[in-house]
Coordinates of C-alpha atoms and ligand atoms in Angstrom, one line a residue:
M1 CA 29.8 58.6 88.2
N2 CA 29.7 55.0 87.0
V3 CA 26.4 53.7 85.7
L4 CA 25.2 50.4 84.5
G5 CA 22.5 50.2 81.8
Y6 CA 21.4 48.5 78.6
S7 CA 22.1 49.8 75.2
A8 CA 21.5 49.0 71.5
P9 CA 24.8 48.7 69.7
S10 CA 23.3 49.1 66.2
A11 CA 19.9 49.1 64.4
T12 CA 19.9 45.4 64.2
G13 CA 21.8 44.3 67.4
A14 CA 20.0 43.2 70.5
L15 CA 20.1 45.4 73.5
E16 CA 22.9 44.4 75.9
P17 CA 24.6 45.5 79.2
F18 CA 26.5 48.8 78.9
A19 CA 28.6 50.5 81.5
F20 CA 29.1 54.3 81.1
E21 CA 29.7 57.5 83.0
R22 CA 27.4 60.2 84.0
R23 CA 28.5 63.7 85.1
A24 CA 29.1 64.6 88.7
A25 CA 26.2 66.7 90.1
R26 CA 26.2 70.4 89.2
P27 CA 24.8 72.8 91.8
D28 CA 21.3 72.6 90.3
D29 CA 21.3 68.8 89.7
V30 CA 19.4 66.0 91.2
V31 CA 21.0 62.5 91.3
I32 CA 18.4 59.8 91.0
D33 CA 18.6 56.1 91.6
I34 CA 16.2 54.6 89.0
L35 CA 13.8 52.0 90.3
Y36 CA 11.5 51.5 87.3
C37 CA 11.5 52.5 83.7
G38 CA 8.6 52.2 81.2
V39 CA 9.1 50.8 77.7
C40 CA 7.7 53.2 75.1
H41 CA 7.2 52.3 71.4
T42 CA 9.5 55.3 70.7
D43 CA 12.3 53.4 72.4
L44 CA 11.9 50.7 69.8
H45 CA 11.7 53.2 67.0
M46 CA 14.9 54.8 68.1
A47 CA 16.8 51.6 69.0
R48 CA 16.0 50.3 65.5
N49 CA 16.7 53.6 63.7
H50 CA 13.2 53.9 62.3
F51 CA 13.6 57.7 62.1
G52 CA 17.0 57.4 60.4
F53 CA 19.1 59.5 62.8
T54 CA 20.0 57.3 65.7
A55 CA 23.7 57.4 66.9
Y56 CA 24.9 54.3 68.7
P57 CA 25.2 53.1 71.3
I58 CA 21.8 54.3 72.4
V59 CA 20.5 53.8 76.0
P60 CA 16.7 54.2 75.6
G61 CA 14.1 54.9 78.3
H62 CA 12.2 58.1 79.1
E63 CA 9.7 56.9 81.7
A64 CA 11.9 56.7 84.8
I65 CA 10.8 56.7 88.4
G66 CA 13.4 56.7 91.1
R67 CA 14.5 57.9 94.5
V68 CA 16.7 60.9 95.0
R69 CA 20.2 60.0 96.1
Q70 CA 21.6 63.5 96.5
V71 CA 21.0 67.0 95.4
G72 CA 23.3 69.9 94.4
E73 CA 23.6 72.9 96.7
K74 CA 21.1 75.1 94.7
V75 CA 18.3 72.5 94.6
S76 CA 15.3 73.6 96.7
R77 CA 12.4 71.4 95.7
F78 CA 13.9 67.9 96.3
K79 CA 15.9 66.2 99.0
A80 CA 17.5 62.7 99.3
G81 CA 14.9 60.0 99.6
D82 CA 12.1 61.8 97.6
M83 CA 10.3 59.7 94.9
V84 CA 10.6 61.5 91.6
G85 CA 10.1 61.0 87.9
V86 CA 12.1 61.8 84.7
G87 CA 10.3 61.9 81.4
C88 CA 11.3 62.6 77.8
M89 CA 13.3 65.8 78.4
V90 CA 16.2 66.7 80.8
D91 CA 16.9 70.4 79.7
S92 CA 15.9 73.2 77.3
C93 CA 17.0 76.8 76.7
Q94 CA 14.3 78.3 79.1
H95 CA 14.1 81.6 77.2
C96 CA 12.6 81.0 73.8
R97 CA 8.9 81.5 73.0
P98 CA 7.9 77.8 73.3
C99 CA 9.9 77.4 76.6
L100 CA 8.3 80.6 78.0
K101 CA 4.9 79.1 77.2
G102 CA 5.8 75.9 79.0
W103 CA 6.3 73.9 75.9
E104 CA 9.9 72.9 76.4
Q105 CA 9.5 69.9 74.1
D106 CA 9.3 72.3 71.2
C107 CA 12.2 74.5 72.4
A108 CA 13.5 76.7 69.5
E109 CA 17.1 75.7 70.4
G110 CA 16.1 72.1 70.6
A111 CA 15.1 70.5 73.8
T112 CA 17.6 68.1 75.4
F113 CA 15.9 64.8 75.3
T114 CA 16.6 62.1 77.9
Y115 CA 18.4 59.9 75.5
A116 CA 19.9 60.3 72.0
S117 CA 20.4 64.0 72.6
T118 CA 23.3 66.3 73.5
D119 CA 23.9 67.9 76.8
R120 CA 23.6 71.7 76.4
H121 CA 26.5 72.4 78.7
D122 CA 29.3 69.9 77.9
G123 CA 28.1 68.4 74.5
S124 CA 28.1 64.8 75.8
P125 CA 25.5 62.4 74.6
T126 CA 22.5 61.8 76.8
Y127 CA 21.7 58.2 77.9
G128 CA 18.2 57.2 79.1
G129 CA 16.4 55.4 81.8
Y130 CA 17.3 51.8 81.0
S131 CA 20.0 52.3 83.7
D132 CA 20.5 52.4 87.4
M133 CA 21.1 56.2 87.9
V134 CA 20.5 59.5 86.2
V135 CA 21.6 63.1 86.8
V136 CA 19.0 65.8 85.9
T137 CA 18.7 69.5 86.3
E138 CA 16.1 70.2 89.0
K139 CA 13.6 72.0 86.6
F140 CA 13.1 68.8 84.7
V141 CA 12.5 66.5 87.7
L142 CA 8.9 65.7 88.5
A143 CA 7.5 65.0 92.0
L144 CA 5.7 61.7 92.3
P145 CA 2.5 62.2 94.2
D146 CA 2.0 60.2 97.4
G147 CA 0.1 57.0 97.0
L148 CA 0.9 56.2 93.4
D149 CA 2.5 52.8 92.7
P150 CA 5.9 53.7 91.4
A151 CA 6.0 51.0 88.7
G152 CA 2.5 51.9 87.5
A153 CA 3.4 55.6 87.5
A154 CA 6.5 55.3 85.4
P155 CA 4.5 55.2 82.0
L156 CA 2.8 58.5 83.0
L157 CA 6.1 60.3 82.3
C158 CA 5.6 59.8 78.5
A159 CA 2.4 57.9 77.7
G160 CA 0.5 59.8 80.3
I161 CA 1.6 63.3 79.4
T162 CA 1.4 62.7 75.6
I163 CA -2.3 61.9 76.1
W164 CA -2.9 64.6 78.7
S165 CA -1.6 67.4 76.7
P166 CA -4.0 67.1 73.7
L167 CA -6.9 66.3 75.9
H168 CA -6.2 69.5 77.8
R169 CA -5.6 71.6 74.6
W170 CA -8.8 70.5 73.0
N171 CA -10.8 71.1 76.2
V172 CA -12.0 67.6 76.9
R173 CA -14.4 67.7 79.8
E174 CA -17.6 66.3 81.2
G175 CA -19.7 65.1 78.2
S176 CA -17.1 65.4 75.5
K177 CA -17.1 62.7 73.0
V178 CA -13.6 61.3 72.6
A179 CA -12.3 58.4 70.5
V180 CA -8.9 56.7 70.8
I181 CA -7.3 54.8 67.9
G182 CA -5.1 51.9 69.1
L183 CA -5.1 50.2 72.4
G184 CA -1.5 50.0 73.4
G185 CA 0.6 52.0 75.9
L186 CA -0.6 55.4 74.9
G187 CA -4.1 54.2 74.0
H188 CA -4.9 52.7 77.4
M189 CA -3.8 55.9 79.1
A190 CA -6.1 57.8 76.8
L191 CA -9.1 55.6 77.8
K192 CA -8.3 56.2 81.5
L193 CA -7.6 59.9 81.3
A194 CA -10.5 60.8 79.0
K195 CA -12.8 58.8 81.2
A196 CA -11.5 60.5 84.4
L197 CA -12.2 63.9 82.7
G198 CA -15.8 62.9 82.2
A199 CA -15.8 62.1 78.5
D200 CA -17.8 59.5 76.7
V201 CA -15.0 57.4 75.3
T202 CA -14.8 55.1 72.3
L203 CA -11.9 52.8 71.3
F204 CA -11.1 52.2 67.6
T205 CA -9.1 49.0 67.4
R206 CA -8.0 46.7 64.6
S207 CA -7.8 43.8 67.1
T208 CA -10.6 41.5 68.0
G209 CA -10.5 40.4 71.6
K210 CA -9.6 43.7 73.3
D211 CA -13.2 44.7 74.1
E212 CA -13.3 43.4 77.7
D213 CA -10.0 45.2 78.6
A214 CA -11.2 48.3 76.8
F215 CA -14.4 48.5 78.9
R216 CA -12.4 47.9 82.1
L217 CA -9.9 50.6 81.2
G218 CA -12.7 53.3 80.6
A219 CA -14.2 52.8 77.1
D220 CA -17.9 53.2 76.8
H221 CA -17.9 51.8 73.3
V222 CA -15.5 49.7 71.1
V223 CA -15.4 49.9 67.3
L224 CA -13.5 47.4 65.1
S225 CA -11.9 49.8 62.7
S226 CA -11.6 47.2 59.9
D227 CA -15.4 46.8 59.8
P228 CA -17.2 49.5 57.7
A229 CA -20.6 48.6 59.2
Q230 CA -19.3 49.3 62.7
M231 CA -17.5 52.5 61.5
A232 CA -20.8 53.8 60.0
T233 CA -22.5 53.6 63.5
V234 CA -20.2 56.4 64.8
A235 CA -20.6 58.9 61.9
A236 CA -20.3 62.6 62.9
R237 CA -19.9 61.6 66.5
F238 CA -16.5 62.7 68.0
D239 CA -15.2 66.0 69.3
V240 CA -11.7 64.7 69.6
I241 CA -9.9 61.6 68.1
I242 CA -6.5 60.7 69.6
D243 CA -4.6 58.7 67.0
T244 CA -1.9 56.6 68.6
V245 CA -1.1 54.2 65.7
P246 CA 2.7 53.9 65.4
Y247 CA 3.0 53.1 61.7
D248 CA 1.6 54.5 58.4
H249 CA -2.1 54.2 58.1
D250 CA -5.1 55.7 56.3
V251 CA -6.7 58.5 58.4
N252 CA -9.5 59.1 55.9
A253 CA -11.6 56.4 57.3
Y254 CA -11.8 58.2 60.6
M255 CA -12.6 61.7 59.3
P256 CA -16.4 61.1 58.8
T257 CA -16.6 60.1 62.4
L258 CA -15.7 63.6 63.6
A259 CA -18.5 65.8 64.7
L260 CA -18.8 69.5 63.5
E261 CA -15.5 71.2 64.3
G262 CA -14.1 67.9 65.6
V263 CA -10.3 67.4 65.5
L264 CA -8.2 64.3 64.9
V265 CA -4.9 64.6 66.8
L266 CA -2.0 62.6 65.4
I267 CA 0.4 61.5 68.2
G268 CA 1.6 58.1 67.1
Y269 CA 3.1 58.1 63.6
M270 CA 5.4 60.8 62.5
G271 CA 6.3 60.0 58.9
P272 CA 4.7 60.7 55.6
L273 CA 1.2 59.3 55.3
G274 CA 1.1 56.8 52.4
T275 CA -2.5 57.5 51.6
P276 CA -3.1 61.2 50.9
V277 CA -5.5 63.0 53.1
N278 CA -8.8 63.8 51.4
A279 CA -9.2 67.5 51.8
G280 CA -12.9 67.1 51.7
G281 CA -12.7 65.3 55.0
V282 CA -11.6 68.5 56.7
V283 CA -13.3 71.1 54.6
R284 CA -16.8 69.6 55.2
G285 CA -17.9 70.0 58.8
R286 CA -15.1 72.5 59.7
R287 CA -13.0 69.6 60.9
A288 CA -9.3 69.7 61.6
I289 CA -6.2 67.4 61.7
S290 CA -3.7 68.4 64.4
G291 CA -0.7 66.9 66.2
S292 CA 0.8 66.9 69.6
F293 CA 4.3 66.1 70.9
I294 CA 4.7 65.0 74.5
G295 CA 3.9 68.0 76.8
G296 CA 5.7 70.6 78.9
I297 CA 7.1 70.1 82.3
A298 CA 4.5 72.1 84.2
E299 CA 1.7 70.3 82.5
T300 CA 3.4 67.0 83.2
Q301 CA 3.4 67.8 86.9
Q302 CA -0.3 68.8 86.6
M303 CA -1.1 65.5 85.0
L304 CA 0.8 63.6 87.7
D305 CA -1.1 65.5 90.4
F306 CA -4.4 64.7 88.6
C307 CA -3.4 61.0 88.5
G308 CA -2.5 61.2 92.2
Q309 CA -6.0 62.6 93.0
H310 CA -7.8 60.0 90.9
G311 CA -5.6 57.0 91.7
I312 CA -4.7 56.6 88.0
V313 CA -1.6 54.6 87.0
S314 CA -0.7 52.5 84.0
D315 CA -1.6 48.8 83.7
V316 CA 1.9 47.3 83.6
E317 CA 3.8 44.1 83.0
I318 CA 7.0 44.3 85.1
I319 CA 10.0 42.7 83.4
P320 CA 13.7 42.2 84.3
I321 CA 15.9 44.1 81.9
Q322 CA 17.2 40.9 80.5
Q323 CA 13.8 40.5 78.8
I324 CA 13.9 43.8 77.0
N325 CA 14.6 42.3 73.5
E326 CA 11.6 39.9 73.9
A327 CA 9.5 42.8 75.1
Y328 CA 10.3 44.7 71.9
E329 CA 9.2 41.7 69.8
R330 CA 6.0 41.4 71.7
M331 CA 5.3 45.2 71.4
L332 CA 5.5 44.8 67.6
K333 CA 2.8 42.2 67.8
S334 CA 0.6 44.4 70.0
D335 CA 1.1 41.8 72.7
V336 CA 1.4 44.0 75.8
K337 CA -1.0 44.8 78.5
Y338 CA -0.5 47.6 78.4
R339 CA 3.0 48.8 79.2
F340 CA 6.2 46.9 79.9
V341 CA 8.0 48.4 82.9
I342 CA 11.6 47.4 83.7
D343 CA 12.4 46.6 87.3
M344 CA 15.8 48.2 87.5
A345 CA 16.9 46.0 90.5
S346 CA 17.3 43.3 87.8
L347 CA 20.3 45.1 86.4
K348 CA 22.4 43.8 89.3
S349 CA 21.2 40.2 89.1
Ligands
NAP1 P1 2.1 50.4 71.5 O1 2.0 50.2 73.0 O2 2.9 49.5 70.7 O3 0.6 50.6 71.0 C1 0.3 50.9 69.6 C2 -1.1 50.4 69.3 O4 -1.5 50.8 68.0 C3 -1.2 48.8 69.2 O5 -1.5 48.2 70.5 C4 -2.3 48.6 68.2 O6 -3.6 48.8 68.8 C5 -2.2 49.8 67.3 N1 -1.3 49.5 66.1 C6 -0.1 49.0 66.1 N2 0.4 48.8 64.9 C7 -0.6 49.2 64.1 C8 -0.7 49.3 62.7 N3 0.3 49.0 61.9 N4 -1.9 49.7 62.2 C9 -2.9 50.1 63.0 N5 -2.8 50.0 64.3 C10 -1.7 49.6 64.9 O7 2.8 51.9 71.2 P2 2.8 53.2 72.2 O8 4.0 53.1 73.1 O9 1.4 53.4 72.6 O10 3.2 54.3 71.1 C11 2.4 54.6 70.0 C12 3.1 55.5 69.1 O11 3.2 56.8 69.7 C13 4.5 55.2 68.7 O12 4.8 55.4 67.3 C14 5.4 56.1 69.6 O13 6.6 56.4 69.0 C15 4.5 57.3 69.5 N6 4.7 58.3 70.6 C16 4.5 59.6 70.3 C17 4.7 60.6 71.3 C18 4.4 62.0 71.0 O14 4.9 62.8 71.7 N7 3.7 62.4 70.0 C19 5.0 60.2 72.6 C20 5.1 58.8 72.9 C21 5.0 57.9 71.9 P3 -4.9 47.9 68.4 O15 -4.4 46.4 68.5 O16 -5.9 48.2 69.4 O17 -5.3 48.3 67.0
ZN2 ZN1 7.7 57.7 74.9
ZN3 ZN1 13.7 77.0 74.5

């Protein structure tokens, strides 16, 4: 099937129109016409080869919302016309320990990611959601709850689940004290979701001028992380800190703000930390540093259903796909409120 999308041709080349083929539907496949796709900072990392393993051309995009065009004969949960989502993964082995636990993202055989991955069946490269259509095995298709704005719901497919999974794991509930580092795409979903779970929520930001938005999005307190005096006011306070910062940074400054047995969860940066972690920061106070990678398919549906019940969507700036390169530049300057979402109708203009 012929597809139109946008791809990066190299680590330094601008994203540009790209025509390619997707497989014909297998019996368990769902064919989806993509309406919207969110722009995650990971798309930028991958397009620009920040991790060092990108193969080109790459079609990014793993926050897709669309309408089912057709389904294979074995598909039972979806039918033509349904509104659905596709997140970071499109397949996994389904029998390893992580898959059986519902953590397909950590599949022992390697999950098949929505882009920059290899199809388990035919070895072809996967191309992501910056495109007008995708073919996905039924197990990895998410149902969009009624009443959620489709453009605002797109970022739930990665930003939403990446926040939901650690909040759930660390038992965030009524009265929990949660802090979020960085107010971007993931960070703003963290404020919304932690607040909806009943937590008392603090934003750590390095930017002045985000306070008003932070309070509107769910923060109860805002702390300028570059100001030691403000940092001192939150000593020994947090049960959970969600760290969304995408680049190397010093985590030591945040450790004293964890309460007894508090945990700092790294979800943004994945490389070596340039400033060594002071062991004393975890030894004292029985504190922990943990990490979290997206979330499983079942918990993604659970998160979407929670958002449906609470009317939670992302705050988005909708762009035509022709503005994707400018959007990346603005993301690098933290100039996004709070997620770019591509209107895929623009592909045909
Ligand atoms: P984003 O929208 O660009 O937001 C990142 C925020 O972090 C910025 O708004 C800024 O907030 C802060 N920040 C940016 N650069 C910083 C720096 N050099 N030092 C300190 N703070 C900085 O990015 P995003 O889409 O939320 O993604 C965040 C990171 O999560 C990316 O690295 C992405 O690849 C990663 N990610 C991980 C997973 C996972 O499964 N673990 C899933 C999705 C994304 P302030 O201005 O408020 O400080
Ligand atoms: Zn993402
Ligand atoms: Zn597996």
